CSV table of C-alpha atoms and ligand atoms in Angstrom, one decimal:
chain,number,residue,atom,x,y,z
A,16,MET,CA,238.9,118.5,50.2
A,17,SER,CA,239.2,122.2,50.9
A,18,ASP,CA,241.0,123.1,54.1
A,19,LEU,CA,237.9,125.2,54.9
A,20,THR,CA,235.6,122.2,55.0
A,21,LEU,CA,238.1,120.4,57.2
A,22,GLN,CA,238.5,123.3,59.5
A,23,ARG,CA,234.7,123.7,59.7
A,24,LEU,CA,234.3,120.0,60.7
A,25,LEU,CA,236.9,120.5,63.5
A,26,GLU,CA,235.3,123.6,64.9
A,27,HIS,CA,231.9,122.0,64.6
A,28,GLY,CA,233.0,119.1,66.8
A,29,PHE,CA,234.5,121.5,69.4
A,30,ASP,CA,231.3,123.6,69.3
A,31,PHE,CA,229.3,120.7,70.6
A,32,LEU,CA,232.0,119.6,73.1
A,33,THR,CA,232.3,123.2,74.4
A,34,PHE,CA,228.5,123.5,74.8
A,35,GLY,CA,228.3,120.2,76.7
A,36,LEU,CA,231.2,121.1,78.9
A,37,ARG,CA,230.0,124.6,79.7
A,38,LEU,CA,226.6,123.2,80.7
A,39,ILE,CA,227.9,120.4,83.0
A,40,LEU,CA,230.7,122.4,84.6
A,41,SER,CA,228.3,125.2,85.6
A,42,PRO,CA,227.8,125.3,89.4
A,43,THR,CA,224.1,125.6,88.8
A,44,ALA,CA,223.9,122.5,86.5
A,45,THR,CA,220.6,120.6,87.0
A,46,PRO,CA,220.2,116.8,86.4
A,47,THR,CA,218.6,117.8,83.0
A,48,ASP,CA,221.7,119.9,82.2
A,49,THR,CA,223.8,116.9,82.9
A,50,LYS,CA,221.8,114.7,80.5
A,51,VAL,CA,221.8,117.3,77.7
A,52,SER,CA,225.5,117.9,78.3
A,53,VAL,CA,226.5,114.2,77.8
A,54,ALA,CA,224.4,114.1,74.6
A,55,ASN,CA,226.3,117.1,73.3
A,56,ILE,CA,229.7,115.8,74.3
A,57,GLN,CA,228.9,112.6,72.5
A,58,VAL,CA,228.0,114.5,69.3
A,59,GLY,CA,231.2,116.4,69.6
A,60,LEU,CA,233.2,113.2,69.9
A,61,GLU,CA,231.4,111.7,66.9
A,62,LEU,CA,232.0,114.8,64.8
A,63,LEU,CA,235.7,114.9,65.8
A,64,ILE,CA,236.2,111.3,64.9
A,65,LYS,CA,234.6,112.0,61.5
A,66,TYR,CA,236.8,115.0,61.1
A,67,ARG,CA,239.9,112.9,61.7
A,68,LEU,CA,238.8,110.2,59.2
A,69,ALA,CA,238.0,112.9,56.6
A,70,ARG,CA,241.4,114.6,57.2
A,71,ASP,CA,243.3,111.3,56.8
A,72,HIS,CA,241.3,109.6,54.0
A,73,GLY,CA,239.2,112.3,52.3
A,74,LEU,CA,235.6,113.3,52.7
A,75,GLN,CA,234.4,110.3,50.7
A,76,HIS,CA,235.6,108.0,53.5
A,77,ILE,CA,232.9,109.1,55.9
A,78,CYS,CA,230.0,109.3,53.3
A,79,LEU,CA,227.5,106.5,52.9
A,80,THR,CA,228.3,103.9,50.3
A,81,GLY,CA,227.0,105.2,46.9
A,82,LEU,CA,228.1,108.7,47.7
A,83,SER,CA,231.7,107.8,48.0
A,84,SER,CA,232.2,107.9,44.2
A,85,LEU,CA,231.3,111.7,44.2
A,86,SER,CA,234.1,114.2,43.9
A,87,THR,CA,235.0,116.3,46.9
A,88,ALA,CA,233.5,119.4,45.3
A,89,GLN,CA,230.3,117.5,44.6
A,90,ILE,CA,230.1,116.3,48.2
A,91,GLU,CA,230.7,119.8,49.5
A,92,ALA,CA,228.0,121.2,47.2
A,93,ASN,CA,225.5,118.5,48.1
A,94,ALA,CA,226.3,118.8,51.8
A,95,GLU,CA,225.2,122.4,51.7
A,96,ALA,CA,221.9,121.3,50.3
A,97,GLY,CA,221.6,118.7,53.1
A,98,ALA,CA,221.8,115.8,50.6
A,99,ILE,CA,224.8,114.0,52.1
A,100,LYS,CA,224.6,111.5,54.9
A,101,THR,CA,227.6,110.2,56.7
A,102,LYS,CA,228.3,106.7,58.0
A,103,LYS,CA,227.1,105.7,61.4
A,104,PHE,CA,229.2,106.5,64.5
A,105,GLU,CA,229.9,102.8,65.2
A,106,TRP,CA,231.5,102.3,61.8
A,107,CYS,CA,233.5,105.5,62.1
A,108,LYS,CA,234.7,104.5,65.6
A,109,GLN,CA,235.9,101.1,64.4
A,110,ALA,CA,237.7,102.7,61.4
A,111,PHE,CA,239.3,105.3,63.6
A,112,VAL,CA,240.4,102.7,66.1
A,113,ALA,CA,241.8,100.4,63.4
A,114,ALA,CA,243.6,103.2,61.5
A,115,ASN,CA,245.3,104.8,64.5
A,116,ALA,CA,246.3,101.7,66.5
A,117,ILE,CA,244.9,103.2,69.6
A,118,SER,CA,245.6,101.4,72.8
A,119,GLY,CA,243.1,98.9,74.3
A,120,TYR,CA,242.8,101.4,77.2
A,121,GLU,CA,241.8,104.3,74.9
A,122,ARG,CA,239.3,102.1,73.1
A,123,ASP,CA,237.9,101.1,76.4
A,124,LEU,CA,237.5,104.7,77.4
A,125,ILE,CA,235.4,105.4,74.3
A,126,ASP,CA,233.2,102.3,75.0
A,127,ARG,CA,232.8,103.3,78.6
A,128,PHE,CA,231.8,106.8,77.6
A,129,GLN,CA,229.3,105.3,75.1
A,130,ARG,CA,227.8,103.2,77.8
A,131,LEU,CA,227.5,106.3,80.1
A,132,ARG,CA,225.8,108.1,77.2
A,133,ASN,CA,223.5,105.2,76.4
A,134,ALA,CA,222.3,104.9,80.0
A,135,ILE,CA,221.7,108.7,80.2
A,136,VAL,CA,220.3,109.4,76.7
A,137,HIS,CA,218.3,106.2,76.0
A,138,PHE,CA,216.9,105.5,79.5
A,139,GLY,CA,217.1,108.8,81.3
A,140,VAL,CA,219.3,107.3,84.0
A,141,GLU,CA,220.4,110.1,86.4
A,142,LEU,CA,224.1,109.7,87.3
A,143,PRO,CA,225.8,112.0,89.8
A,144,ARG,CA,227.3,115.0,88.1
A,145,GLU,CA,230.8,114.3,89.5
A,146,GLU,CA,230.8,110.7,88.1
A,147,THR,CA,229.6,111.9,84.8
A,148,ILE,CA,232.3,114.6,84.5
A,149,SER,CA,235.0,112.1,85.3
A,150,GLY,CA,233.7,109.8,82.5
A,151,CYS,CA,233.8,112.7,80.1
A,152,ALA,CA,237.2,113.9,81.4
A,153,HIS,CA,239.0,110.7,80.4
A,154,VAL,CA,237.6,110.9,76.9
A,155,ILE,CA,238.8,114.5,76.5
A,156,LEU,CA,242.2,113.9,78.1
A,157,LYS,CA,243.0,110.8,76.0
A,158,VAL,CA,240.8,110.3,73.0
A,159,VAL,CA,240.2,113.9,71.9
A,160,ARG,CA,243.9,114.6,72.2
A,161,ARG,CA,244.7,111.6,70.0
A,162,ILE,CA,242.0,112.7,67.4
A,163,VAL,CA,243.3,116.3,67.0
A,164,GLU,CA,247.0,115.3,67.3
A,165,PRO,CA,248.1,118.7,68.5
A,166,GLU,CA,251.4,119.8,66.9
A,167,ALA,CA,252.3,121.6,70.1
A,168,ASP,CA,251.4,121.8,73.8
A,169,PRO,CA,249.6,123.1,75.7
A,170,TRP,CA,246.9,121.9,73.3
A,171,LEU,CA,243.6,122.1,75.2
A,172,SER,CA,243.6,125.8,75.8
A,173,ARG,CA,243.8,126.4,72.0
A,174,TYR,CA,240.6,124.4,71.3
A,175,LEU,CA,238.4,125.3,74.2
A,176,PRO,CA,237.2,128.9,75.1
A,177,GLN,CA,239.1,130.2,78.1
A,178,ASP,CA,236.2,130.1,80.6
A,179,VAL,CA,235.5,126.5,79.9
A,180,TYR,CA,239.1,125.5,79.8
A,181,GLN,CA,239.9,127.3,83.2
A,182,THR,CA,236.8,125.7,84.9
A,183,LEU,CA,237.6,122.3,83.5
A,184,ILE,CA,241.3,122.2,84.6
A,185,GLN,CA,240.3,123.1,88.2
A,186,PHE,CA,237.3,120.8,88.4
A,187,PRO,CA,237.9,118.2,91.2
A,188,SER,CA,236.9,115.0,89.3
A,189,TYR,CA,238.7,116.1,86.2
A,190,VAL,CA,241.8,116.9,88.1
A,191,ALA,CA,241.6,113.5,90.0
A,192,GLU,CA,241.7,111.7,86.7
A,193,ALA,CA,244.6,113.7,85.5
A,194,VAL,CA,246.5,113.1,88.8
A,195,ASP,CA,246.0,109.3,88.3
A,196,ASP,CA,247.2,109.6,84.7
A,197,ALA,CA,250.3,111.5,85.7
A,198,TYR,CA,251.3,109.0,88.4
A,199,GLU,CA,250.7,106.1,86.0
A,200,SER,CA,252.6,107.7,83.1
A,201,GLY,CA,255.7,109.3,84.5
A,202,LYS,CA,258.1,110.0,87.3
A,203,ASP,CA,258.6,112.9,89.7
A,204,VAL,CA,255.0,114.1,89.7
A,205,ARG,CA,254.9,117.7,90.8
A,206,LEU,CA,252.7,120.7,91.0
A,207,CYS,CA,252.3,122.2,87.5
A,208,PHE,CA,253.3,125.9,87.5
A,209,GLU,CA,250.7,126.6,84.8
A,210,CYS,CA,247.6,125.1,86.3
A,211,ASN,CA,248.7,124.4,89.9
A,212,ASN,CA,247.6,120.8,89.8
A,213,GLU,CA,249.7,117.9,91.0
A,214,THR,CA,249.9,116.7,87.4
A,215,LEU,CA,253.2,117.7,86.0
A,216,THR,CA,255.4,114.7,85.4
A,217,THR,CA,258.7,113.9,83.7
A,218,LEU,CA,258.0,111.5,80.8
A,219,PRO,CA,260.5,108.9,79.5
A,220,GLY,CA,261.5,111.3,76.7
A,221,ASP,CA,262.7,113.6,79.4
A,222,ASP,CA,260.2,116.4,79.0
A,223,HIS,CA,257.7,117.7,81.6
A,224,TYR,CA,254.1,117.2,80.7
A,225,CYS,CA,251.0,118.3,82.6
A,226,PHE,CA,248.1,115.9,82.4
A,227,SER,CA,245.6,118.6,83.4
A,228,CYS,CA,246.4,121.5,81.2
A,229,GLY,CA,248.5,119.9,78.6
A,230,PHE,CA,251.5,122.1,79.3
A,231,ARG,CA,254.7,120.5,77.9
A,232,ILE,CA,258.2,121.7,78.1
A,233,PHE,CA,261.6,120.1,77.8
A,234,THR,CA,263.4,119.6,81.1
A,235,GLU,CA,266.3,121.8,80.0
A,236,HIS,CA,263.8,124.6,79.3
A,237,ALA,CA,262.2,124.3,82.8
A,238,PRO,CA,265.1,123.8,85.2
A,239,TYR,CA,264.5,122.9,88.8
A,240,ILE,CA,266.5,125.0,91.2
A,241,ASP,CA,266.7,125.5,95.0
A,242,CYS,CA,263.8,127.6,96.4
A,243,PRO,CA,265.0,130.9,97.9
A,244,TYR,CA,261.9,131.1,100.1
A,245,CYS,CA,261.5,127.6,101.7
A,246,GLU,CA,265.1,126.5,100.9
A,247,GLY,CA,263.7,123.4,99.3
A,248,HIS,CA,266.3,121.4,97.3
A,249,ARG,CA,265.4,121.8,93.6
A,250,THR,CA,261.8,122.4,94.3
A,251,ALA,CA,261.5,125.6,92.3
A,252,VAL,CA,261.1,125.6,88.5
A,253,TYR,CA,261.0,128.4,86.0
A,254,ASP,CA,260.3,128.8,82.3
A,255,SER,CA,263.7,129.5,80.8
A,256,LEU,CA,262.3,130.1,77.3
A,257,ASN,CA,260.2,133.2,78.2
A,258,ASP,CA,261.7,136.2,79.8
A,259,ASP,CA,260.7,139.8,80.3
A,260,ASN,CA,263.8,141.9,80.1
A,261,GLY,CA,265.9,139.1,81.5
A,262,ILE,CA,263.4,138.2,84.3
A,263,TYR,CA,261.9,134.7,84.2
A,264,ARG,CA,258.7,133.6,85.9
A,265,GLY,CA,258.9,130.6,88.2
A,266,LYS,CA,257.2,128.8,91.1
A,267,CYS,CA,258.2,126.6,93.9
A,268,VAL,CA,256.3,123.3,93.9
A,269,SER,CA,256.9,122.8,97.6
A,270,CYS,CA,255.9,126.1,99.2
A,271,GLU,CA,253.9,127.3,96.2
A,272,GLU,CA,255.5,130.7,96.3
A,273,THR,CA,255.8,132.3,92.8
A,274,LEU,CA,259.2,133.8,92.1
A,275,LEU,CA,261.1,135.9,89.6
A,276,VAL,CA,264.4,134.6,88.4
A,277,ALA,CA,267.2,136.4,86.7
A,278,LYS,CA,270.6,135.1,85.6
A,279,CYS,CA,273.9,136.4,86.8
A,280,ALA,CA,275.5,138.3,83.9
A,281,LEU,CA,278.9,136.7,84.6
A,282,CYS,CA,278.4,133.1,85.8
A,283,GLU,CA,274.8,132.6,84.7
A,284,VAL,CA,273.7,131.2,88.1
A,285,GLU,CA,270.1,132.0,88.9
A,286,VAL,CA,269.5,135.0,91.2
A,287,PHE,CA,266.2,136.2,92.7
A,288,PRO,CA,265.5,139.9,92.2
A,289,GLU,CA,262.7,139.8,94.8
A,290,VAL,CA,264.8,138.2,97.5
A,291,PHE,CA,268.4,139.2,97.0
A,292,ALA,CA,270.4,140.1,93.9
A,293,THR,CA,272.6,142.8,92.7
A,294,PHE,CA,271.6,145.0,89.9
A,295,ASP,CA,273.8,147.6,88.2
A,296,GLY,CA,271.0,149.3,86.3
A,297,LYS,CA,271.4,147.0,83.3
A,298,LYS,CA,272.4,143.6,84.5
A,299,TRP,CA,271.9,141.2,87.4
A,300,TYR,CA,274.8,139.6,89.3
A,301,CYS,CA,275.2,137.0,92.0
A,302,GLU,CA,277.0,138.1,95.1
A,303,GLU,CA,280.4,136.6,94.2
A,304,CYS,CA,280.5,138.0,90.7
A,305,TYR,CA,279.4,141.4,91.9
A,306,GLU,CA,282.6,141.5,94.0
A,307,LEU,CA,284.5,141.1,90.7
A,308,VAL,CA,282.6,144.0,89.0
A,309,ALA,CA,284.1,147.2,90.1
A,310,ASN,CA,281.3,149.5,89.1
A,311,PRO,CA,280.6,152.6,91.2
A,312,THR,CA,277.0,152.8,90.0
A,313,VAL,CA,276.1,149.4,91.4
A,314,HIS,CA,273.4,149.4,94.0
A,315,ARG,CA,271.8,146.5,95.8
A,316,THR,CA,268.2,145.5,95.9
A,317,LEU,CA,267.2,143.6,99.0
A,318,ARG,CA,263.6,142.7,99.6
A,319,ASP,CA,263.9,139.7,101.7
A,320,LYS,CA,260.5,138.1,101.3
A,321,ALA,CA,261.9,135.0,102.8
A,322,ALA,CA,262.5,136.9,106.1
A,323,GLN,CA,259.0,138.3,106.0
A,324,ARG,CA,257.6,134.8,105.7
A,325,ARG,CA,259.4,133.6,108.8
B,402,ZN,ZN1,249.2,122.1,84.2
B,403,ZN,ZN1,259.7,127.0,98.2
B,404,ZN,ZN1,277.7,135.1,89.2
């Protein structure tokens, strides 16, 4: 199968998912919007599962019996003419579940979402919007992630448009599910310095993973240090992989202050340019090391935000 067809199937699935999410997350969503939204999220899920089966086993795998003997090129040509039908969702779901050894919990999530969708779509049952979103959230957090098997995190922001992504990761019932997942899955649950939710946890493989926004980073790349503002012990964290001229961006998960971090040019201890550090015009130094550097051009920067806060 051409990569183009596969890519189109993937984008097609996310188009429906995005449409449904944008509708239900809107503050002005009506009960009708909620119903239409669930139907679209269901179609998105169905298409994404078919995408995954086609990716792993070829386009023939998802076509109705009788069409599966056609070549990929023939299927693609016939699909454009509307002459190809794919297998029912129930069959695809079973095939996906069987092939990917998904957990009983994940399987249960799909079934629960199906029941939600059946109640809403087949019988017009009106469920509270919050409850509906939390049902959809679990499917997105767990099942869609497993379907797309992202090569790198954060994954969700690469598949959803920014407006939908940003609303979703701050939506209370979505975040509540993510918080539960974080506490069930890891240790040391903290505020995520990407999305600000209490959903960043240390997984058994020793990397930090955020269950809201999908941010993932190895512990050694996100060191926890003492906060210069609230003096919390190892409550501040910074992204040691990305710097801007030697300045790293960080945040304290206790007092929630954002901070800039630099490293001492001699001993590599973290210093805080906004609070207290010594800069010689090119490099940053900690106080002790600066005493060792006899440089007449050295000047000190001192903007004690900590003092201002007190
Ligand atoms: Zn996050
Ligand atoms: Zn702090
Ligand atoms: Zn030093």
